[in-house]
Amino acid sequence: MSTATEGDADVAIVGAGPVGLLLALLLGRRGWRVEVLERQAAAFGRPRAVHLDHEAARILQNAGLMDDLAPRTEVMDSYLWRNADGTPLLWLDGTPEVPATSGWPASTMFHQPDLERLLAEAVGRQPGVRVRTGHDVQSVMPGEGDGSLSVQADGPGGARAQVRARWVVGCDGADSRVRALAGLDVTDLHYQAEWLIVDVVPAEPARWSPLNIQVCDPARPTTAVSGGPGRRRFEFMRLPGDPPDGFGSAATAWRLLEPWGLTPANAVLERHALYTFGARLVDRWRHGRLLVAGDAAHQMPPFAGQGLCSGLRDAASLAWRLDLVLAGRAPDSLLDSYGAERGAQVRAEIDFSVELGKIICVLDPAAAAARDRDFAPIAEAGPAPLPGRPPLGTGLLRPGDPQAGQLALQARVGPPGAARRLDDVTGGGWVLLGSLADPAGDLPAELARWWAGIGGRCFPLTPDGALQDSTGAYGRWFAAAERDTVLIRPDSYLFGAAAGTGAATALVDALHTALTGADLETADPEAERRDVW
Ligand SMILES: Cc1cc2nc3c(=O)[nH]c(=O)nc-3n(C[C@H](O)[C@H](O)[C@H](O)COP(=O)(O)OP(=O)(O)OC[C@H]3O[C@@H](n4cnc5c(N)ncnc54)[C@H](O)[C@@H]3O)c2cc1C
């Protein structure tokens, strides 16, 4: 073993998948020193996710990536579920002409390596972030009494690397070593199915209509969706009668593609791989200075297209918390609210994905016929909207506030014809947005200083100028909530909403109490039993 290479970081991130890279980018943009250790020689390349929801798109917008990613996406307008005969069971309408709450189409199709490349490039532009590929993390040990941790990795050529960090985040995927080292238990929901995933590039790209199709055929449940512009993604369920060998072969892929009119003569088989989908969730997301995010914390079947979206939300949720804790502006118990909020929401995503799987993966013809009869009235009722997002769990939210935990609206603001998305105008982060007056005028000097210290800024919607509510969207939103001021967190959730004189003060004061109070409501009851981590 050759000499160790040393590194010093505020945060060490294990795994340079999309979640690890996004977290590194968000922390790097806030000025923190980040070391990312990645086992593979190249940091990106496996096409898995193809679906991005509006909230994930907003997170990527705030990370500075959507200008480059959006032209490489295909907006989902229609998603048809049909049975073996082609009879519709369910139409889902992407309503592409109406942006969702986050200011992006509800549902967008993309190619995961495009996102990973953009993330890697953006991370590469951060002076404080170093990504070391070819580094397989073996252990994490307590540091030398200074509260830091020491991460050991096997590097290229047998070199041993060592990174000292104040916090370690395992973004190391489904088989997470960090999760195991931290002793974080996982609840397995015992849903499992094996599917052949096939990506093809037709020689003559055409937009499919409907764009996305779910074939609920007991003879072969199949997903046929966009894989981003110019690509099609097929997913074929493995059946009990399939031969034990060869199901994952290119020959099988072509055989199953043939009914779709795709052959080696008119398409390129870009990738084919067998995946066993599971449904698992960590019971706790943190053990002392070790945390997990992304697939390291949760796995779900891909039927709702939420695995990566959830991981991106983890990174957004964790980044601002680590930022405050590293800056000494909040106690480390703030990080317990990360798992409390994320766990409840992710559990709902997993349950929903499993329910979809139970509808799609019916293999008994009689049960499939019964399912089809149940769905007939739903299909007859016409296109249905996409389901809404499940709520966050209890966390860093204004107590007793019905708006707290909702996504802040991102509409366009500014002069008609030149209006831009809200976060592009405000710059995101901690934002007080007032519909009637400048919330800054409301804040007592000391609270205003504290607010500015965490990077908080105040914006009034105005009858003209950059924050002009030219579409009236904010007027309607504030009126429906019967509030005139909202406090938006850096992950775009509302900390709270208030109305009348003193609204901004009430919101910032509640945030100050929540962040600086000794006992955060969500503090981990096991904290006292923590060991050296
Ligand atoms: C077929 C399929 C379709 C999917 N479709 C969708 C979809 O449409 N929408 C959606 O939102 N999600 C989807 N998902 C889920 C999505 O792809 C994953 O949730 C996402 O890629 C997870 O990202 P991650 O960064 O958490 O983990 P990963 O991408 O798995 O990255 C983990 C990284 O950690 C590295 N690593 C592991 N151990 C170590 C170690 N000891 N030391 C150093 N590095 C290590 C690995 O090499 C890897 O690069 C799909 C998944 C599959 C399989």
Short mmCIF file of C-alpha atoms and ligand atoms in Angstrom, two decimals, residues 14-20 37-40 43 46 48-51 112 116 135-137 171-174 177 197 233 235 275 277 293-296 302 305-309, ligand 1:
data_model
loop_
_atom_site.label_atom_id
_atom_site.label_comp_id
_atom_site.label_asym_id
_atom_site.label_seq_id
_atom_site.Cartn_x
_atom_site.Cartn_y
_atom_site.Cartn_z
CA VAL A 14 -19.18 9.22 -0.58
CA GLY A 15 -20.49 8.56 -4.10
CA ALA A 16 -20.58 10.80 -7.17
CA GLY A 17 -23.95 9.70 -8.46
CA PRO A 18 -26.46 12.46 -9.20
CA VAL A 19 -27.37 12.91 -5.54
CA GLY A 20 -23.77 13.15 -4.30
CA LEU A 37 -14.97 10.11 -3.19
CA GLU A 38 -16.25 7.91 -6.01
CA ARG A 39 -15.45 4.24 -6.46
CA GLN A 40 -15.84 4.17 -10.25
CA ALA A 43 -18.33 9.48 -12.37
CA ARG A 46 -25.66 4.66 -16.31
CA ARG A 48 -31.61 4.78 -15.21
CA ALA A 49 -33.99 7.63 -14.44
CA VAL A 50 -35.95 9.08 -17.36
CA HIS A 51 -38.60 11.05 -15.48
CA GLN A 112 -29.81 10.54 -16.77
CA GLU A 116 -24.85 13.64 -14.50
CA HIS A 135 -11.61 5.89 -4.69
CA ASP A 136 -13.50 3.11 -2.93
CA VAL A 137 -14.37 4.17 0.61
CA CYS A 171 -24.63 9.12 -1.31
CA ASP A 172 -23.28 5.70 -2.18
CA GLY A 173 -26.35 4.06 -3.61
CA ALA A 174 -28.53 1.11 -2.70
CA ARG A 177 -21.32 1.19 2.90
CA ILE A 197 -34.46 -2.19 -19.04
CA ARG A 233 -37.05 3.59 -22.88
CA GLU A 235 -39.00 -1.90 -19.51
CA TYR A 275 -32.67 -4.58 -12.57
CA PHE A 277 -36.58 -3.31 -8.10
CA ALA A 293 -29.12 10.59 1.03
CA GLY A 294 -30.52 9.26 -2.25
CA ASP A 295 -30.59 5.53 -2.94
CA ALA A 296 -28.44 5.02 0.15
CA PRO A 302 -39.58 3.09 -10.81
CA GLY A 305 -40.43 7.88 -11.59
CA GLN A 306 -39.58 9.21 -8.12
CA GLY A 307 -36.32 7.55 -6.99
CA LEU A 308 -33.94 10.17 -8.33
CA CYS A 309 -36.43 13.01 -7.81
C1 LIG B 1 -34.46 1.15 -14.41
C2 LIG B 1 -34.56 2.32 -13.52
C3 LIG B 1 -35.38 3.38 -13.86
C4 LIG B 1 -35.49 4.49 -13.04
N1 LIG B 1 -36.30 5.51 -13.40
C5 LIG B 1 -36.38 6.60 -12.62
C6 LIG B 1 -37.14 7.73 -13.04
O1 LIG B 1 -37.71 7.74 -14.13
N2 LIG B 1 -37.17 8.83 -12.24
C7 LIG B 1 -36.51 8.86 -11.04
O2 LIG B 1 -36.61 9.87 -10.33
N3 LIG B 1 -35.75 7.82 -10.63
C8 LIG B 1 -35.67 6.70 -11.40
N4 LIG B 1 -34.86 5.67 -11.02
C9 LIG B 1 -34.07 5.78 -9.78
C10 LIG B 1 -32.77 6.57 -9.97
O3 LIG B 1 -32.06 6.16 -11.10
C11 LIG B 1 -31.92 6.45 -8.72
O4 LIG B 1 -32.73 6.77 -7.61
C12 LIG B 1 -30.72 7.40 -8.74
O5 LIG B 1 -29.87 7.15 -9.82
C13 LIG B 1 -29.93 7.27 -7.44
O6 LIG B 1 -28.89 8.20 -7.43
P1 LIG B 1 -27.84 8.20 -6.23
O7 LIG B 1 -26.89 9.28 -6.54
O8 LIG B 1 -28.54 8.19 -4.93
O9 LIG B 1 -27.14 6.77 -6.31
P2 LIG B 1 -26.24 6.16 -7.48
O10 LIG B 1 -26.55 6.78 -8.78
O11 LIG B 1 -26.37 4.69 -7.35
O12 LIG B 1 -24.77 6.60 -7.11
C14 LIG B 1 -24.05 6.02 -6.04
C15 LIG B 1 -22.59 6.23 -6.34
O13 LIG B 1 -21.84 5.83 -5.18
C16 LIG B 1 -20.69 5.14 -5.63
N5 LIG B 1 -20.22 4.28 -4.52
C17 LIG B 1 -20.83 3.21 -3.97
N6 LIG B 1 -20.11 2.71 -2.96
C18 LIG B 1 -18.99 3.47 -2.87
C19 LIG B 1 -17.84 3.44 -2.03
N7 LIG B 1 -17.69 2.52 -1.06
N8 LIG B 1 -16.88 4.39 -2.21
C20 LIG B 1 -17.00 5.33 -3.17
N9 LIG B 1 -18.07 5.41 -4.01
C21 LIG B 1 -19.06 4.48 -3.86
C22 LIG B 1 -21.18 4.35 -6.84
O14 LIG B 1 -20.11 3.96 -7.67
C23 LIG B 1 -22.11 5.35 -7.49
O15 LIG B 1 -21.46 6.16 -8.45
C24 LIG B 1 -34.75 4.53 -11.84
C25 LIG B 1 -33.90 3.48 -11.48
C26 LIG B 1 -33.80 2.39 -12.32
C27 LIG B 1 -32.87 1.28 -11.93
#
